Amino acid sequence: MALAVRRGAESLGGSVTDAEGVTDADQGARVLDVSLPNCVPIEVTLHDGRWDHLVDPPPWRSVLLWMLRVAPFAIWLTMAGWVIDILHVQERGGRTHPLLQILPAGTVMLVPIVAPVIMVLALLVTPLILVNRRLSTVARTIVSSWIGDAWMYRSDRLDDTAIASVRELVESVRQQSDAVIVVGHSQGAEIGRRVAITTDVDTCVWVGSGEFPLGILRMLRRSPGVVVALWTVLLTFPMVFALVLTALWNGLAGLVGVAVDTFAGLWPPRMVMPAEVSDRADAMSRGFWDFAWSGLGEVAFLLVYFGVAAFVIVRLANAPRDQHKTPDCQVAVIKSLMDPVCLGPRGDADFVRYVPVSRATSWWREHVAYFDKPETGKTLIEAMVGANSISHIPHVPKLGVAIHVIGALAAGAMAFLLWALGTWMLTLMPF
């Protein structure tokens, strides 16, 4: 945190030093003197809201089995969140044409193609890891301590420990500070949100927040009917997609065939009688309307399918009361397009800042790299002094031609694979 503020201040032409002679700071707190061009120097006290020591890690077997159960939903959440963020970035970058907006979102189709391969490899490697004592210890620690935090949160096991501890810290700091800014990273951002909606804070900064996926996972735990409905959609959609796509393709092929027959025999040019012209025009018209009515029927079928699914899911969903609440203050959200944890919608009142994406070799640690980037520090300073007090042009990711091409190819490949899967599934039906 201190390093991010320092890098942000230096990139703005300012400086950050550790304050000297401070005697009234809480134990474990760090006090910084922040100087910025054309701004009054400010003193910032950083308090650590760490809560790990308050809870015991859950059994790694319980977490691992839960991971396997929620894997399909995690893939869906990643895809949905990624599409939302890509469309948001395209809009902020001035890409207003619908085709230019949606093409990069096709890259999301790589997720269901790549994710199963990774899952299969992980399942194959798991026995080998468990046999090796050293690797087994590391793997169990990762599953139990890191992913186990999410398991405990969705199980409401942090309400009386982590959330209560952070709330107590915020209320204590409130009594001795001019302004309170709550900063949270990953699941800490979601815990910070839970605290900020019930306490008096001035600003919130969520860094790589897991609010969207964690909120859905909490809802699914309370809504077993939604889980059944989602699995039903997951298992039936390939067949529905195959039926609709095959019908549309056959209709289009029929229309092309009618068009070819309509103009057949007209080369080399010859005199055509009015009656023949009328017959050819009628055949073309009948072919077109057959295709149009068939297409409308398939579209109506899809709309009914998704409409019924959405209605059932909404009716069965039992979301926690706090899930859609936002703090009564300014909220800044820091994201990266390559961080799957932070993807997803944000509140209309939030101001969103994107950090530059790391090099491809470092994508695997994108979620923990936020505080290494000056853009994060700039946003933290924005929260301290206000956006109008500093010269800061927010970073907007640029999606180049290659991303558009990859998106188109990935969408096409996914459509073909989905059609092939659905067609195979239909052959297994007894009717």
Short mmCIF file of C-alpha atoms in Angstrom, two decimals:
data_model
loop_
_atom_site.label_atom_id
_atom_site.label_comp_id
_atom_site.label_asym_id
_atom_site.label_seq_id
_atom_site.Cartn_x
_atom_site.Cartn_y
_atom_site.Cartn_z
CA MET A 1 0.00 0.00 0.00
CA ALA A 2 2.73 2.48 0.99
CA LEU A 3 4.75 1.47 -2.06
CA ALA A 4 1.76 2.07 -4.36
CA VAL A 5 1.15 5.52 -2.89
CA ARG A 6 4.83 6.36 -3.26
CA ARG A 7 4.93 5.27 -6.91
CA GLY A 8 1.72 7.11 -7.66
CA ALA A 9 2.98 10.33 -6.07
CA GLU A 10 6.31 10.14 -7.87
CA SER A 11 4.61 9.59 -11.23
CA LEU A 12 2.63 12.79 -10.54
CA GLY A 13 5.79 14.73 -9.73
CA GLY A 14 5.41 14.51 -5.95
CA SER A 15 7.06 12.58 -3.15
CA VAL A 16 6.25 10.41 -0.14
CA THR A 17 8.33 10.10 3.03
CA ASP A 18 7.79 8.37 6.33
CA ALA A 19 6.64 10.91 8.89
CA GLU A 20 9.01 11.66 11.75
CA GLY A 21 8.20 12.40 15.34
CA VAL A 22 4.70 10.87 15.25
CA THR A 23 3.85 9.46 18.68
CA ASP A 24 0.07 9.08 18.64
CA ALA A 25 -0.18 6.54 15.82
CA ASP A 26 -1.73 3.18 16.63
CA GLN A 27 0.54 0.19 16.98
CA GLY A 28 1.23 -1.31 13.58
CA ALA A 29 0.15 1.83 11.72
CA ARG A 30 2.43 3.61 9.27
CA VAL A 31 2.36 7.38 8.80
CA LEU A 32 3.35 9.00 5.50
CA ASP A 33 3.88 12.61 4.48
CA VAL A 34 2.57 13.03 0.92
CA SER A 35 3.62 16.08 -1.11
CA LEU A 36 2.10 16.78 -4.52
CA PRO A 37 2.47 19.65 -7.00
CA ASN A 38 -0.06 22.45 -6.39
CA CYS A 39 -1.50 20.63 -3.36
CA VAL A 40 -1.26 21.18 0.37
CA PRO A 41 0.92 18.43 1.95
CA ILE A 42 -1.14 15.76 3.67
CA GLU A 43 -0.41 13.22 6.36
CA VAL A 44 -1.67 9.72 5.66
CA THR A 45 -1.91 7.01 8.30
CA LEU A 46 -2.11 3.45 7.01
CA HIS A 47 -3.85 0.93 9.27
CA ASP A 48 -3.60 -2.80 8.62
CA GLY A 49 -6.95 -4.58 8.67
CA ARG A 50 -5.44 -8.04 8.34
CA TRP A 51 -7.78 -10.70 9.71
CA ASP A 52 -6.12 -14.01 8.72
CA HIS A 53 -5.06 -14.76 12.28
CA LEU A 54 -8.68 -14.70 13.46
CA VAL A 55 -9.77 -17.81 11.57
CA ASP A 56 -8.48 -21.33 11.07
CA PRO A 57 -8.11 -22.54 7.47
CA PRO A 58 -10.85 -24.99 6.43
CA PRO A 59 -10.06 -28.64 5.57
CA TRP A 60 -8.45 -28.74 2.14
CA ARG A 61 -10.61 -31.69 1.02
CA SER A 62 -13.80 -29.69 1.63
CA VAL A 63 -12.44 -26.76 -0.36
CA LEU A 64 -11.21 -28.98 -3.20
CA LEU A 65 -14.58 -30.72 -3.58
CA TRP A 66 -16.30 -27.33 -3.54
CA MET A 67 -13.92 -26.10 -6.26
CA LEU A 68 -14.92 -29.02 -8.49
CA ARG A 69 -18.63 -28.36 -7.89
CA VAL A 70 -18.49 -24.64 -8.70
CA ALA A 71 -16.02 -24.90 -11.60
CA PRO A 72 -18.72 -24.63 -14.33
CA PHE A 73 -20.27 -21.62 -12.61
CA ALA A 74 -16.84 -20.01 -12.17
CA ILE A 75 -16.31 -20.35 -15.93
CA TRP A 76 -19.67 -18.74 -16.61
CA LEU A 77 -18.95 -15.89 -14.19
CA THR A 78 -15.56 -15.25 -15.78
CA MET A 79 -17.10 -15.14 -19.26
CA ALA A 80 -19.95 -12.84 -18.24
CA GLY A 81 -17.68 -10.50 -16.30
CA TRP A 82 -15.12 -10.37 -19.10
CA VAL A 83 -17.77 -9.46 -21.69
CA ILE A 84 -19.08 -6.67 -19.46
CA ASP A 85 -15.61 -5.21 -18.93
CA ILE A 86 -14.58 -5.47 -22.60
CA LEU A 87 -17.75 -3.65 -23.69
CA HIS A 88 -17.08 -1.01 -21.03
CA VAL A 89 -13.51 -0.51 -22.23
CA GLN A 90 -14.64 -0.29 -25.85
CA GLU A 91 -17.19 2.36 -24.94
CA ARG A 92 -14.65 4.40 -22.97
CA GLY A 93 -12.23 4.12 -25.88
CA GLY A 94 -14.75 5.65 -28.27
CA ARG A 95 -15.66 2.41 -30.07
CA THR A 96 -19.36 3.03 -30.66
CA HIS A 97 -20.01 0.75 -33.64
CA PRO A 98 -21.80 -2.40 -32.37
CA LEU A 99 -19.56 -4.71 -34.41
CA LEU A 100 -16.35 -3.09 -33.12
CA GLN A 101 -17.70 -3.32 -29.58
CA ILE A 102 -18.70 -6.96 -29.69
CA LEU A 103 -15.83 -8.51 -31.70
CA PRO A 104 -13.20 -8.33 -28.92
CA ALA A 105 -15.77 -9.86 -26.54
CA GLY A 106 -15.52 -12.98 -28.69
CA THR A 107 -12.18 -13.68 -27.03
CA VAL A 108 -14.25 -14.73 -24.02
CA MET A 109 -15.10 -17.88 -25.97
CA LEU A 110 -11.54 -19.02 -25.34
CA VAL A 111 -12.45 -19.54 -21.68
CA PRO A 112 -14.74 -22.59 -22.12
CA ILE A 113 -12.27 -23.99 -24.65
CA VAL A 114 -9.15 -23.61 -22.50
CA ALA A 115 -10.65 -24.07 -19.01
CA PRO A 116 -11.69 -27.73 -19.42
CA VAL A 117 -8.21 -28.58 -20.70
CA ILE A 118 -6.65 -26.94 -17.65
CA MET A 119 -9.11 -28.75 -15.35
CA VAL A 120 -8.32 -32.14 -16.90
CA LEU A 121 -4.58 -31.50 -16.59
CA ALA A 122 -5.06 -30.43 -12.97
CA LEU A 123 -6.99 -33.62 -12.19
CA LEU A 124 -4.29 -35.74 -13.81
CA VAL A 125 -1.49 -33.97 -11.95
CA THR A 126 -3.25 -33.93 -8.55
CA PRO A 127 -2.42 -37.56 -7.61
CA LEU A 128 1.24 -36.96 -8.46
CA ILE A 129 1.29 -33.85 -6.29
CA LEU A 130 -0.35 -35.62 -3.36
CA VAL A 131 2.26 -38.41 -3.48
CA ASN A 132 5.13 -35.91 -3.18
CA ARG A 133 5.19 -34.72 0.43
CA ARG A 134 6.69 -31.30 -0.29
CA LEU A 135 4.42 -30.50 -3.23
CA SER A 136 1.46 -31.88 -1.32
CA THR A 137 2.10 -29.48 1.55
CA VAL A 138 2.31 -26.50 -0.81
CA ALA A 139 -0.82 -27.55 -2.72
CA ARG A 140 -2.83 -28.08 0.44
CA THR A 141 -1.75 -24.70 1.77
CA ILE A 142 -2.84 -22.96 -1.44
CA VAL A 143 -6.20 -24.73 -1.49
CA SER A 144 -6.89 -24.37 2.22
CA SER A 145 -5.50 -20.92 2.98
CA TRP A 146 -5.99 -19.00 -0.26
CA ILE A 147 -9.04 -20.49 -1.95
CA GLY A 148 -10.35 -21.50 1.47
CA ASP A 149 -10.91 -17.81 2.25
CA ALA A 150 -13.52 -17.64 -0.50
CA TRP A 151 -15.08 -20.88 0.74
CA MET A 152 -15.38 -19.47 4.26
CA TYR A 153 -16.80 -16.16 3.03
CA ARG A 154 -19.53 -17.76 0.92
CA SER A 155 -20.30 -19.96 3.93
CA ASP A 156 -20.79 -16.84 6.15
CA ARG A 157 -17.98 -17.99 8.43
CA LEU A 158 -16.25 -14.60 8.35
CA ASP A 159 -19.18 -12.46 9.52
CA ASP A 160 -18.31 -12.63 13.21
CA THR A 161 -14.54 -12.63 12.74
CA ALA A 162 -13.05 -10.84 9.75
CA ILE A 163 -15.94 -8.46 9.05
CA ALA A 164 -16.43 -7.64 12.73
CA SER A 165 -12.69 -7.02 13.17
CA VAL A 166 -12.45 -4.66 10.20
CA ARG A 167 -15.60 -2.82 11.30
CA GLU A 168 -14.13 -2.31 14.76
CA LEU A 169 -10.91 -0.94 13.24
CA VAL A 170 -12.78 1.49 10.96
CA GLU A 171 -14.92 2.78 13.83
CA SER A 172 -11.81 3.29 15.96
CA VAL A 173 -9.98 5.17 13.19
CA ARG A 174 -13.07 7.29 12.53
CA GLN A 175 -12.79 8.82 16.01
CA GLN A 176 -9.25 10.08 15.49
CA SER A 177 -9.08 11.01 11.79
CA ASP A 178 -10.26 13.84 9.58
CA ALA A 179 -11.21 11.42 6.82
CA VAL A 180 -11.41 7.65 6.51
CA ILE A 181 -10.67 5.82 3.27
CA VAL A 182 -11.29 2.08 3.20
CA VAL A 183 -9.01 0.24 0.77
CA GLY A 184 -9.52 -3.44 0.07
CA HIS A 185 -7.94 -5.93 -2.32
CA SER A 186 -9.65 -9.02 -3.75
CA GLN A 187 -11.86 -10.59 -1.08
CA GLY A 188 -10.71 -7.81 1.26
CA ALA A 189 -12.55 -5.37 -1.01
CA GLU A 190 -15.77 -7.33 -0.61
CA ILE A 191 -15.28 -7.42 3.17
CA GLY A 192 -14.58 -3.68 3.06
CA ARG A 193 -17.85 -3.14 1.18
CA ARG A 194 -19.75 -5.07 3.85
CA VAL A 195 -18.16 -2.84 6.50
CA ALA A 196 -18.60 0.43 4.59
CA ILE A 197 -22.36 -0.02 4.09
CA THR A 198 -22.86 -0.01 7.86
CA THR A 199 -20.21 2.48 9.04
CA ASP A 200 -19.30 6.11 8.36
CA VAL A 201 -16.48 6.34 5.81
CA ASP A 202 -15.54 9.09 3.36
CA THR A 203 -14.24 7.10 0.38
CA CYS A 204 -13.75 3.49 -0.63
CA VAL A 205 -11.15 2.09 -3.02
CA TRP A 206 -11.63 -1.49 -4.20
CA VAL A 207 -8.57 -3.04 -5.84
CA GLY A 208 -9.22 -6.18 -7.89
CA SER A 209 -12.48 -6.65 -6.02
CA GLY A 210 -14.10 -10.08 -5.98
CA GLU A 211 -17.56 -8.68 -5.26
CA PHE A 212 -19.20 -10.04 -8.43
CA PRO A 213 -18.08 -13.71 -8.24
CA LEU A 214 -18.27 -13.88 -4.44
CA GLY A 215 -21.77 -12.41 -4.47
CA ILE A 216 -22.96 -14.99 -6.99
CA LEU A 217 -21.38 -17.84 -5.03
CA ARG A 218 -23.10 -16.65 -1.86
CA MET A 219 -26.41 -16.51 -3.72
CA LEU A 220 -25.95 -20.03 -5.14
CA ARG A 221 -25.31 -21.45 -1.67
CA ARG A 222 -28.66 -20.04 -0.53
CA SER A 223 -30.49 -21.00 -3.73
CA PRO A 224 -30.25 -24.74 -4.50
CA GLY A 225 -33.08 -24.34 -7.01
CA VAL A 226 -30.95 -21.92 -9.04
CA VAL A 227 -28.14 -24.48 -9.17
CA VAL A 228 -30.57 -27.05 -10.62
CA ALA A 229 -31.88 -24.48 -13.12
CA LEU A 230 -28.38 -23.49 -14.23
CA TRP A 231 -27.34 -27.12 -14.70
CA THR A 232 -30.50 -27.64 -16.76
CA VAL A 233 -29.56 -24.72 -19.00
CA LEU A 234 -25.97 -25.93 -19.23
CA LEU A 235 -27.04 -29.41 -20.35
CA THR A 236 -29.84 -28.38 -22.72
CA PHE A 237 -28.43 -25.29 -24.39
CA PRO A 238 -26.08 -27.16 -26.78
CA MET A 239 -29.07 -29.09 -28.15
CA VAL A 240 -31.18 -25.95 -28.43
CA PHE A 241 -28.32 -24.15 -30.16
CA ALA A 242 -27.81 -27.06 -32.58
CA LEU A 243 -31.52 -27.20 -33.45
CA VAL A 244 -31.77 -23.46 -34.08
CA LEU A 245 -28.52 -23.18 -36.02
CA THR A 246 -29.30 -26.23 -38.17
CA ALA A 247 -32.78 -24.90 -38.95
CA LEU A 248 -31.41 -21.47 -39.87
CA TRP A 249 -28.67 -23.02 -42.00
CA ASN A 250 -31.13 -25.26 -43.84
CA GLY A 251 -33.44 -22.31 -44.38
CA LEU A 252 -30.59 -20.21 -45.75
CA ALA A 253 -29.46 -23.07 -47.99
CA GLY A 254 -33.02 -23.40 -49.28
CA LEU A 255 -33.18 -19.68 -50.01
CA VAL A 256 -29.89 -19.80 -51.91
CA GLY A 257 -31.17 -22.83 -53.85
CA VAL A 258 -34.35 -20.97 -54.80
CA ALA A 259 -32.28 -17.97 -55.90
CA VAL A 260 -30.06 -20.19 -58.06
CA ASP A 261 -33.11 -21.86 -59.61
CA THR A 262 -34.72 -18.47 -60.23
CA PHE A 263 -31.83 -17.25 -62.32
CA ALA A 264 -31.01 -20.59 -63.92
CA GLY A 265 -31.25 -20.64 -67.70
CA LEU A 266 -30.84 -16.90 -68.07
CA TRP A 267 -27.31 -17.16 -69.45
CA PRO A 268 -26.56 -16.57 -72.22
CA PRO A 269 -29.05 -13.69 -72.34
CA ARG A 270 -32.34 -14.45 -74.04
CA MET A 271 -35.80 -13.00 -74.26
CA VAL A 272 -37.99 -13.86 -71.27
CA MET A 273 -41.74 -13.73 -71.46
CA PRO A 274 -43.73 -11.86 -68.75
CA ALA A 275 -45.32 -15.09 -67.52
CA GLU A 276 -41.90 -16.65 -66.93
CA VAL A 277 -40.70 -13.53 -65.10
CA SER A 278 -43.79 -13.69 -62.91
CA ASP A 279 -43.24 -17.38 -62.12
CA ARG A 280 -39.60 -16.82 -61.23
CA ALA A 281 -40.48 -13.81 -59.03
CA ASP A 282 -43.19 -15.80 -57.23
CA ALA A 283 -40.77 -18.66 -56.55
CA MET A 284 -38.17 -16.25 -55.18
CA SER A 285 -40.77 -14.55 -53.02
CA ARG A 286 -42.04 -17.85 -51.62
CA GLY A 287 -38.48 -18.95 -50.83
CA PHE A 288 -37.69 -15.69 -49.08
CA TRP A 289 -40.83 -15.73 -46.96
CA ASP A 290 -40.33 -19.37 -46.02
CA PHE A 291 -36.84 -18.48 -44.77
CA ALA A 292 -38.08 -15.33 -43.00
CA TRP A 293 -40.91 -17.12 -41.19
CA SER A 294 -38.61 -19.99 -40.26
CA GLY A 295 -36.03 -17.55 -38.93
CA LEU A 296 -38.63 -15.68 -36.89
CA GLY A 297 -39.83 -18.98 -35.46
CA GLU A 298 -36.31 -19.98 -34.40
CA VAL A 299 -35.65 -16.57 -32.85
CA ALA A 300 -38.98 -16.74 -31.00
CA PHE A 301 -38.05 -20.21 -29.74
CA LEU A 302 -34.71 -18.91 -28.41
CA LEU A 303 -36.38 -15.93 -26.74
CA VAL A 304 -38.92 -18.21 -25.04
CA TYR A 305 -36.12 -20.58 -23.94
CA PHE A 306 -34.01 -17.83 -22.37
CA GLY A 307 -37.06 -15.99 -21.06
CA VAL A 308 -38.34 -19.03 -19.18
CA ALA A 309 -34.85 -19.80 -17.86
CA ALA A 310 -34.33 -16.21 -16.67
CA PHE A 311 -37.78 -16.11 -15.05
CA VAL A 312 -37.20 -19.36 -13.16
CA ILE A 313 -33.70 -18.32 -12.03
CA VAL A 314 -34.85 -14.89 -10.83
CA ARG A 315 -37.78 -16.42 -8.94
CA LEU A 316 -35.59 -19.04 -7.25
CA ALA A 317 -32.65 -16.73 -6.45
CA ASN A 318 -32.22 -15.93 -2.77
CA ALA A 319 -29.50 -13.30 -2.59
CA PRO A 320 -28.13 -12.03 0.74
CA ARG A 321 -29.69 -8.73 1.80
CA ASP A 322 -26.42 -6.84 1.54
CA GLN A 323 -25.48 -8.13 -1.91
CA HIS A 324 -26.70 -5.18 -3.95
CA LYS A 325 -25.98 -2.47 -1.39
CA THR A 326 -23.24 0.09 -1.96
CA PRO A 327 -21.51 2.38 0.55
CA ASP A 328 -22.99 5.84 0.96
CA CYS A 329 -19.81 7.53 -0.27
CA GLN A 330 -17.59 7.87 -3.33
CA VAL A 331 -16.31 4.48 -4.52
CA ALA A 332 -13.28 3.97 -6.77
CA VAL A 333 -12.75 0.62 -8.45
CA ILE A 334 -9.34 -0.46 -9.79
CA LYS A 335 -9.37 -3.25 -12.37
CA SER A 336 -7.23 -5.13 -14.86
CA LEU A 337 -8.62 -6.80 -17.96
CA MET A 338 -6.43 -9.84 -17.27
CA ASP A 339 -7.55 -10.33 -13.66
CA PRO A 340 -10.43 -12.85 -13.65
CA VAL A 341 -11.30 -12.07 -10.03
CA CYS A 342 -12.24 -8.43 -10.60
CA LEU A 343 -14.31 -8.86 -13.77
CA GLY A 344 -17.97 -7.96 -13.73
CA PRO A 345 -20.42 -5.07 -13.36
CA ARG A 346 -19.93 -2.12 -11.05
CA GLY A 347 -22.34 0.43 -9.60
CA ASP A 348 -23.36 3.33 -11.81
CA ALA A 349 -21.95 5.80 -9.27
CA ASP A 350 -18.54 4.11 -9.04
CA PHE A 351 -15.63 5.57 -10.97
CA VAL A 352 -13.60 2.80 -12.55
CA ARG A 353 -9.86 2.92 -13.20
CA TYR A 354 -7.99 0.31 -15.23
CA VAL A 355 -4.32 -0.47 -14.69
CA PRO A 356 -2.07 -1.37 -17.64
CA VAL A 357 -1.99 -5.10 -18.27
CA SER A 358 1.29 -6.79 -17.36
CA ARG A 359 3.44 -8.61 -19.87
CA ALA A 360 2.15 -11.98 -21.03
CA THR A 361 4.75 -13.81 -18.94
CA SER A 362 3.31 -12.18 -15.80
CA TRP A 363 -0.40 -12.64 -16.49
CA TRP A 364 -0.51 -15.49 -13.99
CA ARG A 365 0.14 -13.02 -11.14
CA GLU A 366 -1.97 -10.15 -12.44
CA HIS A 367 -4.32 -10.34 -9.46
CA VAL A 368 -1.52 -9.65 -6.97
CA ALA A 369 0.37 -7.09 -9.08
CA TYR A 370 -1.88 -4.07 -8.59
CA PHE A 371 0.21 -2.39 -5.92
CA ASP A 372 3.31 -2.64 -8.10
CA LYS A 373 1.75 -0.28 -10.66
CA PRO A 374 1.79 3.53 -10.45
CA GLU A 375 -1.76 3.67 -11.82
CA THR A 376 -3.01 2.11 -8.59
CA GLY A 377 -1.14 4.70 -6.54
CA LYS A 378 -2.58 7.53 -8.65
CA THR A 379 -6.09 6.32 -7.97
CA LEU A 380 -5.37 6.06 -4.24
CA ILE A 381 -4.11 9.65 -4.27
CA GLU A 382 -7.19 10.67 -6.24
CA ALA A 383 -9.27 9.29 -3.39
CA MET A 384 -7.23 11.34 -0.89
CA VAL A 385 -7.16 14.76 -2.57
CA GLY A 386 -9.84 14.59 -5.27
CA ALA A 387 -9.56 14.09 -9.01
CA ASN A 388 -9.56 17.83 -9.70
CA SER A 389 -6.50 18.45 -7.55
CA ILE A 390 -4.09 16.38 -9.62
CA SER A 391 -3.24 16.05 -13.28
CA HIS A 392 -4.19 12.47 -13.98
CA ILE A 393 -5.48 11.07 -17.27
CA PRO A 394 -6.98 7.67 -16.49
CA HIS A 395 -5.55 4.73 -18.38
CA VAL A 396 -7.92 3.11 -20.89
CA PRO A 397 -6.82 -0.28 -22.28
CA LYS A 398 -6.60 -0.44 -26.07
CA LEU A 399 -7.84 -3.56 -27.82
CA GLY A 400 -5.95 -3.84 -31.08
CA VAL A 401 -6.72 -5.48 -34.40
CA ALA A 402 -5.30 -8.80 -33.23
CA ILE A 403 -7.82 -8.95 -30.36
CA HIS A 404 -10.67 -8.28 -32.81
CA VAL A 405 -9.46 -11.06 -35.11
CA ILE A 406 -8.94 -13.51 -32.23
CA GLY A 407 -12.39 -12.63 -30.93
CA ALA A 408 -14.03 -13.38 -34.28
CA LEU A 409 -12.14 -16.67 -34.68
CA ALA A 410 -12.84 -17.75 -31.09
CA ALA A 411 -16.55 -16.99 -31.44
CA GLY A 412 -16.70 -18.96 -34.69
CA ALA A 413 -14.81 -21.91 -33.20
CA MET A 414 -17.04 -21.95 -30.14
CA ALA A 415 -20.19 -21.83 -32.26
CA PHE A 416 -18.98 -24.82 -34.28
CA LEU A 417 -18.00 -26.84 -31.19
CA LEU A 418 -21.32 -26.03 -29.53
CA TRP A 419 -23.22 -27.07 -32.65
CA ALA A 420 -21.21 -30.31 -32.92
CA LEU A 421 -21.79 -31.11 -29.23
CA GLY A 422 -25.50 -30.35 -29.48
CA THR A 423 -25.89 -32.44 -32.63
CA TRP A 424 -24.18 -35.39 -30.93
CA MET A 425 -26.36 -35.00 -27.83
CA LEU A 426 -29.50 -35.00 -30.01
CA THR A 427 -28.46 -38.37 -31.49
CA LEU A 428 -28.59 -39.81 -27.97
CA MET A 429 -32.20 -38.76 -27.45
CA PRO A 430 -34.74 -41.60 -27.68
CA PHE A 431 -37.07 -39.57 -29.90
#
